[in-house]
PDB file of N, CA and C in Angstrom:
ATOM      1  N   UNK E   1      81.718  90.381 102.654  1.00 70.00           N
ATOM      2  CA  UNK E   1      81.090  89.174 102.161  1.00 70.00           C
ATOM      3  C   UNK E   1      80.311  88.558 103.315  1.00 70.00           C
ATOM      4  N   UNK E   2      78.764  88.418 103.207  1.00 75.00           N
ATOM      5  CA  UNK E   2      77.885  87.581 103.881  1.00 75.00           C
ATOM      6  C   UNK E   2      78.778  86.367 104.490  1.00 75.00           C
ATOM      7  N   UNK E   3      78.332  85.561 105.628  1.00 75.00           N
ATOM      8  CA  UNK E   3      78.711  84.147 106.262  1.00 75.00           C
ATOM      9  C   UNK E   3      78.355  83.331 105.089  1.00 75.00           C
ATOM     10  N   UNK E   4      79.122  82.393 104.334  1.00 76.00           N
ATOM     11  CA  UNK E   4      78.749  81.720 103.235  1.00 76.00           C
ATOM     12  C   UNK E   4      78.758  82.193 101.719  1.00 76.00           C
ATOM     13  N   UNK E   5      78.627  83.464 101.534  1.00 81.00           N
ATOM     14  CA  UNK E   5      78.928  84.183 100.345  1.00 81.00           C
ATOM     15  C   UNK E   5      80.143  83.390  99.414  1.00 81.00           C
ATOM     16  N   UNK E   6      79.500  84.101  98.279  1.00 85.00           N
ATOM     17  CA  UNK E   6      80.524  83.807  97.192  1.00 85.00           C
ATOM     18  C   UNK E   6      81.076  85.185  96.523  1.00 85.00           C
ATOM     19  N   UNK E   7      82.042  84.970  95.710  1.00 86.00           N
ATOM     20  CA  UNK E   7      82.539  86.125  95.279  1.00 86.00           C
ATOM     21  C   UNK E   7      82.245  85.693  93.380  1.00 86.00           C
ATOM     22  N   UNK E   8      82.729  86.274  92.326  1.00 87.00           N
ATOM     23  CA  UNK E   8      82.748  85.215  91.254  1.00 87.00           C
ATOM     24  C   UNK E   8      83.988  86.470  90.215  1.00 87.00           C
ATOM     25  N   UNK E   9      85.000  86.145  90.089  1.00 87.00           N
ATOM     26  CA  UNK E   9      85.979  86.882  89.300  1.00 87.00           C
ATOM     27  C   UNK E   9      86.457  86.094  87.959  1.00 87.00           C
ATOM     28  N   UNK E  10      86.541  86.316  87.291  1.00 87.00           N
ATOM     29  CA  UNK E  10      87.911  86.133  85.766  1.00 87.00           C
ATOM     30  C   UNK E  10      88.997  86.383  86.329  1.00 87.00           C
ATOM     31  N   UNK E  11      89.640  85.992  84.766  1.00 87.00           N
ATOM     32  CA  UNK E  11      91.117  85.852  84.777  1.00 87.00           C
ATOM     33  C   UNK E  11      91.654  85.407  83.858  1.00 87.00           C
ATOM     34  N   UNK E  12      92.587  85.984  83.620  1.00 87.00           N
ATOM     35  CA  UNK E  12      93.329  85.770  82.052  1.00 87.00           C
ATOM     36  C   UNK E  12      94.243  84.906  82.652  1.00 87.00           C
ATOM     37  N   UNK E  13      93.864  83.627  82.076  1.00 90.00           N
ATOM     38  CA  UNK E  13      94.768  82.206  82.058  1.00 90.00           C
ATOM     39  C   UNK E  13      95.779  82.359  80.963  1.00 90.00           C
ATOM     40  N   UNK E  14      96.908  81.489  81.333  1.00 90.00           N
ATOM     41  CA  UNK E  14      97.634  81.174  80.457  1.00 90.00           C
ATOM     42  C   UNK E  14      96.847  79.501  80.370  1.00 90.00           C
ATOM     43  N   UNK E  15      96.727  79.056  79.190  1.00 88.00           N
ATOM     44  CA  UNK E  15      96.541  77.760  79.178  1.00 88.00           C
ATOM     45  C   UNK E  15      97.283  76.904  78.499  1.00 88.00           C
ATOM     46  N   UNK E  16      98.274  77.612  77.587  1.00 91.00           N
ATOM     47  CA  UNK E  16      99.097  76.653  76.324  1.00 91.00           C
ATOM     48  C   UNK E  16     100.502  77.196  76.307  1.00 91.00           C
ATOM     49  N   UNK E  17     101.632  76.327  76.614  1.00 94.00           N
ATOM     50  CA  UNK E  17     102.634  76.149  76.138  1.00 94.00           C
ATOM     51  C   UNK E  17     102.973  77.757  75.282  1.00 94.00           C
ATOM     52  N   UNK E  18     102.134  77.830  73.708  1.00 95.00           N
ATOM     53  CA  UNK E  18     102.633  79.039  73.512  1.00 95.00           C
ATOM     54  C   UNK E  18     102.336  80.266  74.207  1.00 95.00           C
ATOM     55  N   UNK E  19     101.065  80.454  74.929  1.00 91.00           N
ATOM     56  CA  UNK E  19     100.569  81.596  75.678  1.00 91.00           C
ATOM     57  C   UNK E  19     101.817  81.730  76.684  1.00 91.00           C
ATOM     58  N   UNK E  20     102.331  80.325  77.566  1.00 92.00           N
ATOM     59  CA  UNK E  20     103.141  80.609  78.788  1.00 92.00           C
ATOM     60  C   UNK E  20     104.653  81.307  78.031  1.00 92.00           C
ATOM     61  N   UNK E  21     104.926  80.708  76.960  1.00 94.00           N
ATOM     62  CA  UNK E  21     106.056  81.398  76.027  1.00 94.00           C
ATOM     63  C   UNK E  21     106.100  82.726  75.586  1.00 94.00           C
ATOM     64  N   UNK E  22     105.120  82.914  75.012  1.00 92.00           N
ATOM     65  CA  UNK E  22     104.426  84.671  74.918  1.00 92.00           C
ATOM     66  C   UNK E  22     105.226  85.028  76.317  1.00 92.00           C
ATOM     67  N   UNK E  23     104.458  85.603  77.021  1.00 91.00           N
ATOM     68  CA  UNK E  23     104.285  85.783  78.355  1.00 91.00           C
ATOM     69  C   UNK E  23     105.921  85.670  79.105  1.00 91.00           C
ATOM     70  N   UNK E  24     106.573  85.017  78.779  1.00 92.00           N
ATOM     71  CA  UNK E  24     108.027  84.508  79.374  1.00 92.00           C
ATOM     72  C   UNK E  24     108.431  85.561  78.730  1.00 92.00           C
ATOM     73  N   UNK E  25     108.796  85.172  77.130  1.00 93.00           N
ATOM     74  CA  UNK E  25     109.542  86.704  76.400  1.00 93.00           C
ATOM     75  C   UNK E  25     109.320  87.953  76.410  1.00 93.00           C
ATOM     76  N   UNK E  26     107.921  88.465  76.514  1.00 89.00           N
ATOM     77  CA  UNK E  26     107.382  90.079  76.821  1.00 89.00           C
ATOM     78  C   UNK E  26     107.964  90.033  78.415  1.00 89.00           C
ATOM     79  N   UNK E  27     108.388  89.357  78.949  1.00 89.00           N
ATOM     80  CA  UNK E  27     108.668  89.424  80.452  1.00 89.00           C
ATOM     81  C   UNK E  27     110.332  89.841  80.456  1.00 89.00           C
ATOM     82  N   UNK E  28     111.056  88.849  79.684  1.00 91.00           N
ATOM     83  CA  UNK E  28     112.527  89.181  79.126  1.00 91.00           C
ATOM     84  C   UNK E  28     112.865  90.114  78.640  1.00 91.00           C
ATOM     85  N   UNK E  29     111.946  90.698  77.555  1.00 88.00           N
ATOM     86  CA  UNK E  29     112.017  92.095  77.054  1.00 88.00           C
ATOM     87  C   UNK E  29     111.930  92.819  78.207  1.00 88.00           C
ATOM     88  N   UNK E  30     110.952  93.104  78.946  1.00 84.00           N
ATOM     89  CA  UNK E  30     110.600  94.172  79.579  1.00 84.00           C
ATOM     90  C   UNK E  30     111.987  93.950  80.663  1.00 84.00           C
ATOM     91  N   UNK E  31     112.522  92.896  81.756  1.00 86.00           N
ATOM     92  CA  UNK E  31     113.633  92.774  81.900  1.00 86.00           C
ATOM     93  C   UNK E  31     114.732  93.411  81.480  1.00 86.00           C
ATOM     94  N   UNK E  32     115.235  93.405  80.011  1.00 90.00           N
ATOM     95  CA  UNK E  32     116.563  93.786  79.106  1.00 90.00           C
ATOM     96  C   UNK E  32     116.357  95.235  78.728  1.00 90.00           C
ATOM     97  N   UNK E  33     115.036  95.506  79.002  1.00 87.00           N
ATOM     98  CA  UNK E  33     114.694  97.161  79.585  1.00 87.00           C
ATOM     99  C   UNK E  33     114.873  97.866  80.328  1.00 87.00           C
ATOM    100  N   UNK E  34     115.334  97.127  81.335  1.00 86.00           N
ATOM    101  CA  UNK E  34     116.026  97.811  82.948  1.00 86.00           C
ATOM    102  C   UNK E  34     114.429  98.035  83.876  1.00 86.00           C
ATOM    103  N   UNK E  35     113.223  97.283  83.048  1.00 79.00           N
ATOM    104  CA  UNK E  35     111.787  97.870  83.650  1.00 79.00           C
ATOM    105  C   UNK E  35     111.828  96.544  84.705  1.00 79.00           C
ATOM    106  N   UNK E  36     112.724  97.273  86.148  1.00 78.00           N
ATOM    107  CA  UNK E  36     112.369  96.111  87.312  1.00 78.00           C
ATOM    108  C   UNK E  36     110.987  95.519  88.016  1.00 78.00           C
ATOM    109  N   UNK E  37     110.331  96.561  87.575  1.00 79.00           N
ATOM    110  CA  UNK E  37     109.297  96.109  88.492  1.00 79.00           C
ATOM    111  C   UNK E  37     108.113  95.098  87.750  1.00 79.00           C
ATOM    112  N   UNK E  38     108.563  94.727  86.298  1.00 81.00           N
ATOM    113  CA  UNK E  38     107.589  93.943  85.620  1.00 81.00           C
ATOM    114  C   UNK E  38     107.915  92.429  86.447  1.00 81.00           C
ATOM    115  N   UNK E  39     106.465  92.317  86.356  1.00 86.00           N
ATOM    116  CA  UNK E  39     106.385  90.355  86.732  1.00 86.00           C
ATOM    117  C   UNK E  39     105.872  89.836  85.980  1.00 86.00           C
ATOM    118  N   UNK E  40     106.335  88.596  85.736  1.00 86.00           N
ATOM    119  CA  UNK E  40     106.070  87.758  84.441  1.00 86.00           C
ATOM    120  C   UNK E  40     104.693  87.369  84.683  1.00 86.00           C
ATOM    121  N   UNK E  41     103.725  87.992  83.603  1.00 88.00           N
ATOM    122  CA  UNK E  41     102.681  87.653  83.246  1.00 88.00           C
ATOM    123  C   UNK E  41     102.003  88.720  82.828  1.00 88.00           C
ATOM    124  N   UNK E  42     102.803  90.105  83.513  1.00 87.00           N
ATOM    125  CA  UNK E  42     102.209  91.339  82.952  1.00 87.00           C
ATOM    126  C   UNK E  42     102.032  91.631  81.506  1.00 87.00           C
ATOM    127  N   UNK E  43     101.213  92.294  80.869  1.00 84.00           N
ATOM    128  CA  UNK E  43     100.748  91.987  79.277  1.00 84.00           C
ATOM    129  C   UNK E  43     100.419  93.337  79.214  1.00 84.00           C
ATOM    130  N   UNK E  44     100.751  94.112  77.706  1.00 82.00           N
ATOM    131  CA  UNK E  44     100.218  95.340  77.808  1.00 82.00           C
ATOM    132  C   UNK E  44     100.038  95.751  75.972  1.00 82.00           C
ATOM    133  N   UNK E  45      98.898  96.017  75.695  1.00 84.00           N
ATOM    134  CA  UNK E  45      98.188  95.806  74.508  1.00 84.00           C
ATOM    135  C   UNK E  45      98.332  97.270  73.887  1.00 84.00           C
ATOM    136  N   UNK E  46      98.510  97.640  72.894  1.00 88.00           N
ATOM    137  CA  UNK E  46      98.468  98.779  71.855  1.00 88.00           C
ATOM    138  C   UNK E  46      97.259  98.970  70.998  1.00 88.00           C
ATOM    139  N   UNK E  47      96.828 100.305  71.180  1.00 91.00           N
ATOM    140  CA  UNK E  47      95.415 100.299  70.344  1.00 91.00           C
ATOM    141  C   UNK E  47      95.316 101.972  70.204  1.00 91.00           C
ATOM    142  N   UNK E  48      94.569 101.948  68.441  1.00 93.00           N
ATOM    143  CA  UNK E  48      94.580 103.423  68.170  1.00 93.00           C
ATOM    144  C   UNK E  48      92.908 103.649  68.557  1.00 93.00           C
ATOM    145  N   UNK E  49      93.001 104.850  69.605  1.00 92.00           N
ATOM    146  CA  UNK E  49      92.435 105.431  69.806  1.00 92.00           C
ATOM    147  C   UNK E  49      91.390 106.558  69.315  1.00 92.00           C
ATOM    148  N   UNK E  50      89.920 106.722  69.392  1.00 92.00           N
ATOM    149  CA  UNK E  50      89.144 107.703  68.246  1.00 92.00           C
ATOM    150  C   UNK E  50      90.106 108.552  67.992  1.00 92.00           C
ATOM    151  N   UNK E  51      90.404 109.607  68.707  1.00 93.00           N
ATOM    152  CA  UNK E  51      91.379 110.654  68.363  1.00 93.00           C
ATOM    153  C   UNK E  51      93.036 110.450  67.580  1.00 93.00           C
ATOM    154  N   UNK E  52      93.060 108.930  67.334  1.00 93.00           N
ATOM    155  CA  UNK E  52      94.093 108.776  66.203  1.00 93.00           C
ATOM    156  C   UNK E  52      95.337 108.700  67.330  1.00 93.00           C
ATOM    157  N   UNK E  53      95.759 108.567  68.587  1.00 95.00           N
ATOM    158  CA  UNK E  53      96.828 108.501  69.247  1.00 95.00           C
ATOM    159  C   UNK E  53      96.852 106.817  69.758  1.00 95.00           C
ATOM    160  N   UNK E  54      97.604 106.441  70.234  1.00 95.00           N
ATOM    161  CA  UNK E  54      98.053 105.252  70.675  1.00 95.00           C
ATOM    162  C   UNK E  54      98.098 105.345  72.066  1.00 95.00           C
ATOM    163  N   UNK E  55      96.895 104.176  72.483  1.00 93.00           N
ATOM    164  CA  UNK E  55      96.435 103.975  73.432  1.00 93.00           C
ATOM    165  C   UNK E  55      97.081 102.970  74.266  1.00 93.00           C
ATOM    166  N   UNK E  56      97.461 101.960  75.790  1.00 89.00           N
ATOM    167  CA  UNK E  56      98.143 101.429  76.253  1.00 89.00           C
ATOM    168  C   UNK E  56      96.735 100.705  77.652  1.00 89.00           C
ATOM    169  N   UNK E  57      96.825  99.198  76.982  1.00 89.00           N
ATOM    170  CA  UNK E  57      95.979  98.929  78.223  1.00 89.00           C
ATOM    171  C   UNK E  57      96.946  98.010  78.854  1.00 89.00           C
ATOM    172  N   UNK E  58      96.588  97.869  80.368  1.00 86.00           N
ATOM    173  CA  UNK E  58      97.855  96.402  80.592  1.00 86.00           C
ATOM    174  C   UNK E  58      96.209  95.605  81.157  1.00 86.00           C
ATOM    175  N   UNK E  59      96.638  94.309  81.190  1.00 86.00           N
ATOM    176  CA  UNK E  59      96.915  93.340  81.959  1.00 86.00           C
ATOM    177  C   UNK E  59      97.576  92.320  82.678  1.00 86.00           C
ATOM    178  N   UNK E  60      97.135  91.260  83.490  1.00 88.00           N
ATOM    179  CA  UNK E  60      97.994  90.065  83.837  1.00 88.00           C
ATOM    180  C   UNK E  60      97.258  88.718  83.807  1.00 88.00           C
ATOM    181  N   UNK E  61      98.269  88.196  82.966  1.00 90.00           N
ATOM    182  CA  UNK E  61      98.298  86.563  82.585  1.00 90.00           C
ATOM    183  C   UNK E  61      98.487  85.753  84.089  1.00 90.00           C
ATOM    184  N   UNK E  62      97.852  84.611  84.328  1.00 90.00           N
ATOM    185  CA  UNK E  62      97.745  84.063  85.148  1.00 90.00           C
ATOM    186  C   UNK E  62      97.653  82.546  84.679  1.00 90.00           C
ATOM    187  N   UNK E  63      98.449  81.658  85.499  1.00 90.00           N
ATOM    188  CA  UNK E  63      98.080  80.452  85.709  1.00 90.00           C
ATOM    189  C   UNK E  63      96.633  80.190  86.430  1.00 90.00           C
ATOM    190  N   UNK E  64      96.262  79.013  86.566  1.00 89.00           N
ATOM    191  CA  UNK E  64      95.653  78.837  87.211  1.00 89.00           C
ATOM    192  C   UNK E  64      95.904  78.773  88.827  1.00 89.00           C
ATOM    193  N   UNK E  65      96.924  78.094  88.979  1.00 90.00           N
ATOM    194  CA  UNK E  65      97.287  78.217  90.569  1.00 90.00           C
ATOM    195  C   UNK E  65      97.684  79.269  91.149  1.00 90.00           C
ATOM    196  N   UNK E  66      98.008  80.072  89.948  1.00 91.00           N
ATOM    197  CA  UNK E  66      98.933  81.115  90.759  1.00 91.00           C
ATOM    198  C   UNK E  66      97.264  81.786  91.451  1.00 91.00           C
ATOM    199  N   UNK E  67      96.431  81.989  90.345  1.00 90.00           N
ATOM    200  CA  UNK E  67      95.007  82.582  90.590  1.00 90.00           C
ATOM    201  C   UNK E  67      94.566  81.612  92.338  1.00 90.00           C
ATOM    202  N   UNK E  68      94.659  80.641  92.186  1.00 90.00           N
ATOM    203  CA  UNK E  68      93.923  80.225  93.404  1.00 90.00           C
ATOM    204  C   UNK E  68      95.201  80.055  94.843  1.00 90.00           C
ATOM    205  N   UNK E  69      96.305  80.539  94.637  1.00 91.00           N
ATOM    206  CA  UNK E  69      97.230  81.051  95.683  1.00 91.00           C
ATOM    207  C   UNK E  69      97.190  82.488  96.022  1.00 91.00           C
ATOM    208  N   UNK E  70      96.795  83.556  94.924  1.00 89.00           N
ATOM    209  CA  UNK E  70      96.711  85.134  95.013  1.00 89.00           C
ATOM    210  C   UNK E  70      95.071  84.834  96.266  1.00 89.00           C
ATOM    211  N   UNK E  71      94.159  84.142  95.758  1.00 88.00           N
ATOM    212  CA  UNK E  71      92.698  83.946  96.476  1.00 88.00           C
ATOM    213  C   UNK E  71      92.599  83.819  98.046  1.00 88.00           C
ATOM    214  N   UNK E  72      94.067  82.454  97.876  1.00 88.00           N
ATOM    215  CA  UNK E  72      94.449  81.855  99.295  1.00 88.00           C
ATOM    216  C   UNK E  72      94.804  83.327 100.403  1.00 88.00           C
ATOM    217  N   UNK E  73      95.778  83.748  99.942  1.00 90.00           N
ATOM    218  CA  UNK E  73      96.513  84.777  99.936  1.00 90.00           C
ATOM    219  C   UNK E  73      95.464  86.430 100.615  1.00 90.00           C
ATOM    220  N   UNK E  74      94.226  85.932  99.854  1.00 86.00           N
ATOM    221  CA  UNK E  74      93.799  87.145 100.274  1.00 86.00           C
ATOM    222  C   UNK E  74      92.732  86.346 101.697  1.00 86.00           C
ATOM    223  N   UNK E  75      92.664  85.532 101.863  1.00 85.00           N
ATOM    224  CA  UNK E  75      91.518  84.990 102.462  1.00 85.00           C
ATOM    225  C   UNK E  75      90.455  84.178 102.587  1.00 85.00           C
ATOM    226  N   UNK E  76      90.025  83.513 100.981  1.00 85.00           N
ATOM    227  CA  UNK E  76      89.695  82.900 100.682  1.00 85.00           C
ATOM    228  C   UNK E  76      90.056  80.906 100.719  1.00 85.00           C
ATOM    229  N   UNK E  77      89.067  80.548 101.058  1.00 82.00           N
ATOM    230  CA  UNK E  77      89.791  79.347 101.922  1.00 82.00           C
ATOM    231  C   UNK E  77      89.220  77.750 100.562  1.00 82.00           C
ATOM    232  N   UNK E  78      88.181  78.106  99.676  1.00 85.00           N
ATOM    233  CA  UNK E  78      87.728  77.203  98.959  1.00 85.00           C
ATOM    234  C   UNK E  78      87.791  78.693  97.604  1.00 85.00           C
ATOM    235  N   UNK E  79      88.415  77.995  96.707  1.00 87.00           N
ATOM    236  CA  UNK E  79      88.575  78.750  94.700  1.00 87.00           C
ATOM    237  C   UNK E  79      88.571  77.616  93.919  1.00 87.00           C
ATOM    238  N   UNK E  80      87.420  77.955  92.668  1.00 85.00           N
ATOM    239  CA  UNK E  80      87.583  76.588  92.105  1.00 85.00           C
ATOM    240  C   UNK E  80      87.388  77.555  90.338  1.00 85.00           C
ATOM    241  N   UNK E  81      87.841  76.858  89.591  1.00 85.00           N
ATOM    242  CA  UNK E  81      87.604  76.956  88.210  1.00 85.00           C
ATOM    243  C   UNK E  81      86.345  76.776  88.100  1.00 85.00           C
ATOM    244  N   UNK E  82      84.848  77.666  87.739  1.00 80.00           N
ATOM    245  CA  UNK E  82      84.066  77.132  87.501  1.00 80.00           C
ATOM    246  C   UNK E  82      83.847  76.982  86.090  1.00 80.00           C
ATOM    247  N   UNK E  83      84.392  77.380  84.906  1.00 71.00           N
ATOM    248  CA  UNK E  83      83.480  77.171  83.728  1.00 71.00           C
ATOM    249  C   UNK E  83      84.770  77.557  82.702  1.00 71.00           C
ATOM    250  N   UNK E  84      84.949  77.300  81.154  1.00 67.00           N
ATOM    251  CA  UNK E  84      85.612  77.435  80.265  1.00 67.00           C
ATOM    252  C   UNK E  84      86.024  78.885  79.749  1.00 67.00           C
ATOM    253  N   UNK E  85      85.071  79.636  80.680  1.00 63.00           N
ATOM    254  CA  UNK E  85      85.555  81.440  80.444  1.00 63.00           C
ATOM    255  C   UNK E  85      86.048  81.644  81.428  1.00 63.00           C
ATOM    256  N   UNK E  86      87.460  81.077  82.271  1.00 75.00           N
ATOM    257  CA  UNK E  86      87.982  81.350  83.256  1.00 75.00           C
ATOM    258  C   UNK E  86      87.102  82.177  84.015  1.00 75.00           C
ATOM    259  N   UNK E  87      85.978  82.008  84.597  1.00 80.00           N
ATOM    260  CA  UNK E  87      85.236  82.469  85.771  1.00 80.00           C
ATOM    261  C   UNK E  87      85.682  81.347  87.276  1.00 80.00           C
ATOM    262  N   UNK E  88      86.478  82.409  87.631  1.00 84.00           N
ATOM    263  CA  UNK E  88      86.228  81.494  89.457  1.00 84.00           C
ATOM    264  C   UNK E  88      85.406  81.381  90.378  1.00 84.00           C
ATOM    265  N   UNK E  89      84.921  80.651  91.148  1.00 85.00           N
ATOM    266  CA  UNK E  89      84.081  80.955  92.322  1.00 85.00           C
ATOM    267  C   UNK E  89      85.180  80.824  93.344  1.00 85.00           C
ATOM    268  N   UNK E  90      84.934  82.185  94.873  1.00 84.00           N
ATOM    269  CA  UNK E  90      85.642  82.172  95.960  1.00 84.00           C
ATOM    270  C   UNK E  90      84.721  82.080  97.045  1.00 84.00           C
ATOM    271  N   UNK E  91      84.845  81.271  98.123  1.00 82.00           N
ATOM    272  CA  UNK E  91      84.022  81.707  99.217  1.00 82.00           C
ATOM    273  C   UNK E  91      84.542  80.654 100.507  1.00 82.00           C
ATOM    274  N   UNK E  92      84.105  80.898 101.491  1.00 76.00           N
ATOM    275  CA  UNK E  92      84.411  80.453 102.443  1.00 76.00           C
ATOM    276  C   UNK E  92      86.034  81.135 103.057  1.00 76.00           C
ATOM    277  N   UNK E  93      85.101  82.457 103.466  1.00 66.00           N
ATOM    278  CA  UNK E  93      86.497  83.316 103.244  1.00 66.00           C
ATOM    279  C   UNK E  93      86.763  83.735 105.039  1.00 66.00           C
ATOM    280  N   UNK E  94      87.734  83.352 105.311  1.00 64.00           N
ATOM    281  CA  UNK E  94      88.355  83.658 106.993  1.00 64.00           C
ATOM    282  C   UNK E  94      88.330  85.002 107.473  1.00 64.00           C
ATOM    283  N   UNK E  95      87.659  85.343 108.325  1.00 56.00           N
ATOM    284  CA  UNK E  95      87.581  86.285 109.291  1.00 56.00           C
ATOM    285  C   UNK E  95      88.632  86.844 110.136  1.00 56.00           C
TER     286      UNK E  95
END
């Protein structure tokens, strides 16, 4: 990243009460599964595929802070929410 650069990423927010609830119980399940290495927010979607088989995408649910502590975390010294499609801006990132 240029001196001053920006970066600009998404992110799947949790924003509501039921999303953070979702998200808690697929976390419990996967838990009462013996699957240790899930962290709560991991999400993983089912979809039939052209060829008729069952397909598996994951993602991860995020707060907002947690998003601008993972940012902190990497280097980034200013993360802000810019817009209603969870787009962030990062920059002012430490050397």
């Amino acid at each position: 990243l240029k001196p001053g650069g920006k970066v600009i990423f998404s992110a799947h927010l949790i924003r509501t009460f039921e999303q953070w609830l979702r998200v808690t119980l697929a976390w419990a399940r996967h838990r009462a599964r013996g699957e240790r290495g899930s962290e709560r927010g991991d999400w993983f979607t089912w979809f039939l595929t052209p060829r008729g088989t069952i397909g598996k995408a994951y993602s991860h649910r995020f707060t907002t802070g947690r998003v601008k502590a993972e940012a902190a975390q990497a280097g980034f010294r200013a993360v802000r929410l810019e817009s209603e499609m969870m787009h962030f801006v990062a920059g002012d990132f430490r050397e």
